[in-house]
Amino acid sequence: MRPKTLGVLAVVGLVVAFSLSSTLVKRAESPGVLVAFWRMIAVSILWNAVLWSTGRRVTSANVRQVWLPGVFFGLNLAVFFAGATHNSVANAALIGSLAPFLIVPRGAWLFAEYINPRALVFAVIAFGGVALVLLNAPSGGDASLEGNVLGVIAMLLLVAYVTSTRAFRREMDVTTFMSTICPIAAVAVLPIALAHGDVLGMSATGWLFTAILTLTSGIAAQGLLVYAQKTIQIGTIGISQQAQPALAVVWSFLLLGEAINGRQAAGIAIVIAGLVAFVVLHQRDGRLGRAR
């Protein structure tokens, strides 16, 4: 197959892998914090094995450069997994999808990046869609106030991770970056895991799904993202990833038996439409602004 065809398949693969995360952590039937901690340990070992195979090592200078994004990365994963185990997949996925609406204004403020004020209209529309989903959750479902609060905190930590990465990563390549921040993230989550207690006490199902999460979102999705960028525009990849909330709902229905009502389905459609319009309009006008 042609390189561009392989790139498209890579985009499809990474979107599917990322969209599975919240469903897989619920299937683990284990505390989300412990799943996040052991997944981070496993991913740290695998990324560093890849780095070592190239004859390179993580240096103290690397650690000093990106320790802050590493802390945010670990805390985001731990809180997101904890929230996902106390919430419906639809709520968790949609709350997380709001991150771009905060990342773009922070990019404009901190890094003088272009921002299209008209695109913010679609952000308001998408926020309305999320409210429609959250306020119409089935009474007998998994949605909870605790899960929603943890989801919002995880989303804010994701915004902090992305913006701090933009500030501190600079020219560090992906393999070195991931090999550096993953152990930092594991150390950041360790106190939370110890406070939870029984760090080794996950069930056999928990260990199995932790391994699956390690290979899907931890390794495969990141590798596919890097590969896809060789032939597919970054903007196209970003727009494709807006399908993740809808796919997450599909996986939750197929693998967990979670259901949504008509009002929630309408809210999900509004969120995804608003998010796609926001990303497309912002990127298109951003390119035009740079061209001028």
Short mmCIF file of C-alpha atoms in Angstrom, two decimals:
data_model
loop_
_atom_site.label_atom_id
_atom_site.label_comp_id
_atom_site.label_asym_id
_atom_site.label_seq_id
_atom_site.Cartn_x
_atom_site.Cartn_y
_atom_site.Cartn_z
CA MET A 1 0.00 0.00 0.00
CA ARG A 2 1.04 3.59 -0.59
CA PRO A 3 2.54 5.53 2.33
CA LYS A 4 -0.46 7.87 2.50
CA THR A 5 -2.84 4.89 2.67
CA LEU A 6 -0.81 3.48 5.53
CA GLY A 7 -0.93 6.90 7.18
CA VAL A 8 -4.73 6.94 6.98
CA LEU A 9 -4.88 3.45 8.52
CA ALA A 10 -2.54 4.64 11.27
CA VAL A 11 -4.92 7.54 12.06
CA VAL A 12 -7.85 5.13 12.24
CA GLY A 13 -5.85 2.85 14.54
CA LEU A 14 -4.82 5.60 16.95
CA VAL A 15 -8.37 7.01 17.16
CA VAL A 16 -9.74 3.55 17.97
CA ALA A 17 -6.98 2.87 20.52
CA PHE A 18 -7.49 6.16 22.37
CA SER A 19 -11.30 5.84 22.31
CA LEU A 20 -11.10 2.45 24.02
CA SER A 21 -9.30 3.78 27.12
CA SER A 22 -12.26 4.67 29.34
CA THR A 23 -14.09 1.45 28.49
CA LEU A 24 -11.04 -0.72 29.13
CA VAL A 25 -10.32 0.86 32.51
CA LYS A 26 -13.91 0.14 33.57
CA ARG A 27 -13.57 -3.46 32.39
CA ALA A 28 -10.46 -3.79 34.56
CA GLU A 29 -12.73 -3.92 37.65
CA SER A 30 -9.90 -2.41 39.71
CA PRO A 31 -9.21 1.02 41.26
CA GLY A 32 -8.42 3.47 38.48
CA VAL A 33 -5.44 4.92 40.36
CA LEU A 34 -3.75 1.51 40.55
CA VAL A 35 -4.43 0.80 36.89
CA ALA A 36 -2.91 4.19 35.99
CA PHE A 37 0.17 3.58 38.17
CA TRP A 38 0.99 0.12 36.82
CA ARG A 39 0.22 1.13 33.26
CA MET A 40 2.69 4.00 33.67
CA ILE A 41 5.34 1.63 35.04
CA ALA A 42 4.91 -0.74 32.11
CA VAL A 43 4.90 2.06 29.53
CA SER A 44 8.05 3.54 31.10
CA ILE A 45 9.89 0.24 30.68
CA LEU A 46 8.76 -0.23 27.09
CA TRP A 47 9.52 3.33 25.93
CA ASN A 48 12.97 3.21 27.52
CA ALA A 49 13.61 -0.16 25.88
CA VAL A 50 12.87 1.49 22.54
CA LEU A 51 15.21 4.36 23.40
CA TRP A 52 17.98 2.01 24.56
CA SER A 53 17.70 0.06 21.28
CA THR A 54 18.87 3.23 19.50
CA GLY A 55 21.89 3.51 21.76
CA ARG A 56 20.55 6.47 23.72
CA ARG A 57 19.59 7.00 27.36
CA VAL A 58 17.51 9.48 29.35
CA THR A 59 19.83 12.08 30.86
CA SER A 60 19.49 14.25 33.95
CA ALA A 61 19.22 17.24 31.61
CA ASN A 62 16.19 15.60 29.96
CA VAL A 63 14.55 15.13 33.35
CA ARG A 64 15.18 18.73 34.41
CA GLN A 65 13.75 19.95 31.10
CA VAL A 66 10.38 18.13 31.18
CA TRP A 67 9.70 17.19 34.80
CA LEU A 68 6.67 19.49 34.98
CA PRO A 69 4.86 18.02 31.95
CA GLY A 70 5.67 14.58 33.38
CA VAL A 71 3.94 15.39 36.67
CA PHE A 72 0.86 16.74 34.88
CA PHE A 73 0.85 13.69 32.59
CA GLY A 74 0.81 11.23 35.51
CA LEU A 75 -1.80 13.13 37.52
CA ASN A 76 -4.05 13.50 34.45
CA LEU A 77 -4.00 9.76 33.80
CA ALA A 78 -4.59 8.82 37.44
CA VAL A 79 -7.50 11.23 37.88
CA PHE A 80 -9.03 10.34 34.51
CA PHE A 81 -8.92 6.61 35.26
CA ALA A 82 -10.32 7.19 38.76
CA GLY A 83 -13.11 9.31 37.32
CA ALA A 84 -13.89 6.79 34.56
CA THR A 85 -14.48 4.04 37.15
CA HIS A 86 -17.04 6.29 38.91
CA ASN A 87 -18.81 7.58 35.82
CA SER A 88 -20.43 6.59 32.55
CA VAL A 89 -18.10 6.38 29.58
CA ALA A 90 -20.22 8.97 27.73
CA ASN A 91 -19.75 11.55 30.48
CA ALA A 92 -16.02 10.84 30.93
CA ALA A 93 -15.29 11.00 27.19
CA LEU A 94 -17.28 14.17 26.57
CA ILE A 95 -15.79 16.07 29.50
CA GLY A 96 -12.31 15.16 28.30
CA SER A 97 -13.16 16.30 24.77
CA LEU A 98 -13.56 19.88 26.03
CA ALA A 99 -9.80 20.29 26.49
CA PRO A 100 -9.17 21.94 23.07
CA PHE A 101 -11.54 24.76 23.98
CA LEU A 102 -9.21 25.70 26.85
CA ILE A 103 -5.93 24.79 25.16
CA VAL A 104 -6.46 27.21 22.24
CA PRO A 105 -6.98 30.35 24.40
CA ARG A 106 -4.02 29.38 26.60
CA GLY A 107 -1.88 28.97 23.48
CA ALA A 108 -2.88 32.47 22.38
CA TRP A 109 -2.14 33.90 25.82
CA LEU A 110 1.14 32.11 26.59
CA PHE A 111 2.67 31.59 23.13
CA ALA A 112 1.03 34.32 21.00
CA GLU A 113 -0.63 31.66 18.84
CA TYR A 114 -3.42 32.71 16.51
CA ILE A 115 -6.99 32.44 17.84
CA ASN A 116 -10.14 32.92 15.79
CA PRO A 117 -12.85 34.60 17.89
CA ARG A 118 -15.57 33.19 15.60
CA ALA A 119 -14.46 29.66 16.45
CA LEU A 120 -15.30 30.30 20.10
CA VAL A 121 -19.01 30.38 19.15
CA PHE A 122 -18.77 26.66 18.43
CA ALA A 123 -17.08 26.15 21.79
CA VAL A 124 -20.16 27.59 23.49
CA ILE A 125 -22.38 25.28 21.42
CA ALA A 126 -20.29 22.25 22.38
CA PHE A 127 -20.40 23.19 26.08
CA GLY A 128 -24.18 23.30 25.77
CA GLY A 129 -24.13 19.79 24.31
CA VAL A 130 -22.06 18.51 27.23
CA ALA A 131 -24.51 20.07 29.68
CA LEU A 132 -27.34 18.30 27.84
CA VAL A 133 -25.57 14.94 28.23
CA LEU A 134 -24.64 15.43 31.89
CA LEU A 135 -28.05 16.69 32.99
CA ASN A 136 -29.96 13.89 31.26
CA ALA A 137 -28.00 10.86 32.47
CA PRO A 138 -30.24 7.81 33.13
CA SER A 139 -31.10 7.51 36.83
CA GLY A 140 -29.94 3.90 36.96
CA GLY A 141 -26.68 4.46 35.06
CA ASP A 142 -23.06 4.80 36.19
CA ALA A 143 -22.92 8.61 35.99
CA SER A 144 -22.17 10.34 39.29
CA LEU A 145 -21.26 13.77 40.62
CA GLU A 146 -17.92 12.39 41.86
CA GLY A 147 -17.13 11.02 38.42
CA ASN A 148 -18.03 14.30 36.74
CA VAL A 149 -15.88 16.32 39.15
CA LEU A 150 -12.91 13.99 38.64
CA GLY A 151 -13.49 14.23 34.88
CA VAL A 152 -13.30 18.03 34.97
CA ILE A 153 -10.11 17.90 37.08
CA ALA A 154 -8.58 15.40 34.65
CA MET A 155 -9.48 17.67 31.72
CA LEU A 156 -7.82 20.67 33.41
CA LEU A 157 -4.71 18.55 34.09
CA LEU A 158 -4.67 17.58 30.41
CA VAL A 159 -4.72 21.26 29.45
CA ALA A 160 -1.82 21.88 31.86
CA TYR A 161 0.09 18.91 30.38
CA VAL A 162 -0.34 20.06 26.77
CA THR A 163 0.58 23.69 27.44
CA SER A 164 3.59 22.79 29.61
CA THR A 165 4.77 20.34 26.93
CA ARG A 166 4.58 23.17 24.39
CA ALA A 167 6.72 25.30 26.69
CA PHE A 168 9.37 22.78 27.80
CA ARG A 169 9.71 20.02 25.20
CA ARG A 170 11.32 22.22 22.54
CA GLU A 171 13.39 20.03 20.16
CA MET A 172 13.23 16.78 22.18
CA ASP A 173 12.18 13.89 19.91
CA VAL A 174 9.10 11.81 20.72
CA THR A 175 10.94 8.68 21.93
CA THR A 176 13.19 10.60 24.31
CA PHE A 177 10.26 12.70 25.50
CA MET A 178 8.04 9.70 26.28
CA SER A 179 10.95 7.79 27.85
CA THR A 180 11.56 10.75 30.15
CA ILE A 181 8.07 11.81 31.18
CA CYS A 182 6.62 8.32 31.78
CA PRO A 183 8.91 7.47 34.74
CA ILE A 184 8.34 11.00 36.12
CA ALA A 185 4.59 10.41 35.79
CA ALA A 186 4.88 7.08 37.63
CA VAL A 187 6.73 8.76 40.50
CA ALA A 188 4.06 11.50 40.63
CA VAL A 189 1.27 8.90 40.89
CA LEU A 190 3.13 6.68 43.40
CA PRO A 191 2.05 8.64 46.54
CA ILE A 192 -1.60 8.46 45.42
CA ALA A 193 -1.29 4.72 44.79
CA LEU A 194 0.34 4.18 48.19
CA ALA A 195 -2.37 6.25 49.89
CA HIS A 196 -4.99 4.08 48.23
CA GLY A 197 -3.37 1.00 49.76
CA ASP A 198 -2.79 -2.57 48.54
CA VAL A 199 -0.79 -1.45 45.50
CA LEU A 200 -0.31 -5.06 44.37
CA GLY A 201 -3.90 -6.01 45.11
CA MET A 202 -5.40 -5.81 41.64
CA SER A 203 -7.41 -8.77 40.40
CA ALA A 204 -6.31 -10.97 37.50
CA THR A 205 -8.77 -9.03 35.34
CA GLY A 206 -7.15 -5.79 36.47
CA TRP A 207 -3.66 -6.94 35.49
CA LEU A 208 -4.95 -8.19 32.12
CA PHE A 209 -6.63 -4.92 31.19
CA THR A 210 -3.70 -2.89 32.48
CA ALA A 211 -1.53 -4.80 30.02
CA ILE A 212 -4.04 -4.16 27.22
CA LEU A 213 -4.13 -0.43 28.04
CA THR A 214 -0.33 -0.38 28.03
CA LEU A 215 -0.17 -1.84 24.53
CA THR A 216 -3.09 0.17 23.06
CA SER A 217 -3.14 3.76 24.29
CA GLY A 218 0.31 3.61 25.92
CA ILE A 219 2.41 2.27 23.04
CA ALA A 220 0.46 1.53 19.84
CA ALA A 221 -1.54 4.78 19.73
CA GLN A 222 1.52 6.93 20.41
CA GLY A 223 3.56 5.07 17.81
CA LEU A 224 0.78 5.31 15.23
CA LEU A 225 0.48 9.04 15.94
CA VAL A 226 4.17 9.56 15.20
CA TYR A 227 3.97 7.37 12.07
CA ALA A 228 0.85 9.10 10.73
CA GLN A 229 2.47 12.52 10.99
CA LYS A 230 4.91 11.53 8.23
CA THR A 231 2.20 11.52 5.56
CA ILE A 232 -0.98 13.01 7.11
CA GLN A 233 -1.34 16.66 8.07
CA ILE A 234 -1.45 17.35 11.79
CA GLY A 235 -4.71 19.28 11.38
CA THR A 236 -6.33 16.28 9.69
CA ILE A 237 -5.21 14.04 12.52
CA GLY A 238 -6.59 16.49 15.07
CA ILE A 239 -9.98 16.63 13.35
CA SER A 240 -10.10 12.83 13.10
CA GLN A 241 -9.53 12.52 16.83
CA GLN A 242 -12.78 14.41 17.48
CA ALA A 243 -14.55 11.13 16.70
CA GLN A 244 -13.19 9.61 19.90
CA PRO A 245 -16.11 10.56 22.22
CA ALA A 246 -18.66 8.99 19.87
CA LEU A 247 -16.54 5.86 19.46
CA ALA A 248 -16.09 5.65 23.23
CA VAL A 249 -19.87 5.56 23.63
CA VAL A 250 -20.06 2.76 21.04
CA TRP A 251 -17.43 0.69 22.89
CA SER A 252 -19.21 1.26 26.21
CA PHE A 253 -22.44 -0.07 24.69
CA LEU A 254 -20.78 -3.11 23.11
CA LEU A 255 -18.41 -4.04 25.95
CA LEU A 256 -20.13 -2.71 29.06
CA GLY A 257 -23.80 -2.65 28.12
CA GLU A 258 -24.10 1.07 28.93
CA ALA A 259 -27.01 2.83 27.28
CA ILE A 260 -27.84 6.46 26.50
CA ASN A 261 -31.20 8.13 25.99
CA GLY A 262 -32.35 10.31 23.10
CA ARG A 263 -31.45 13.62 24.76
CA GLN A 264 -27.94 12.36 25.51
CA ALA A 265 -27.53 11.17 21.91
CA ALA A 266 -28.52 14.64 20.72
CA GLY A 267 -26.04 16.19 23.16
CA ILE A 268 -23.22 13.94 21.91
CA ALA A 269 -23.99 14.96 18.31
CA ILE A 270 -23.94 18.65 19.29
CA VAL A 271 -20.60 18.28 21.10
CA ILE A 272 -18.89 16.50 18.22
CA ALA A 273 -20.30 18.90 15.60
CA GLY A 274 -19.24 21.92 17.64
CA LEU A 275 -15.81 20.47 18.31
CA VAL A 276 -15.15 19.63 14.64
CA ALA A 277 -16.35 23.08 13.52
CA PHE A 278 -14.17 24.74 16.16
CA VAL A 279 -11.05 22.83 15.10
CA VAL A 280 -11.65 23.25 11.34
CA LEU A 281 -12.40 26.99 11.52
CA HIS A 282 -9.55 27.70 13.91
CA GLN A 283 -6.96 25.80 11.86
CA ARG A 284 -8.13 27.18 8.50
CA ASP A 285 -8.08 30.80 9.62
CA GLY A 286 -4.85 30.19 11.50
CA ARG A 287 -3.14 29.15 8.25
CA LEU A 288 -4.58 32.17 6.45
CA GLY A 289 -3.39 34.45 9.25
CA ARG A 290 0.13 33.05 9.07
CA ALA A 291 0.12 33.35 5.26
CA ARG A 292 -0.72 37.05 5.49
#
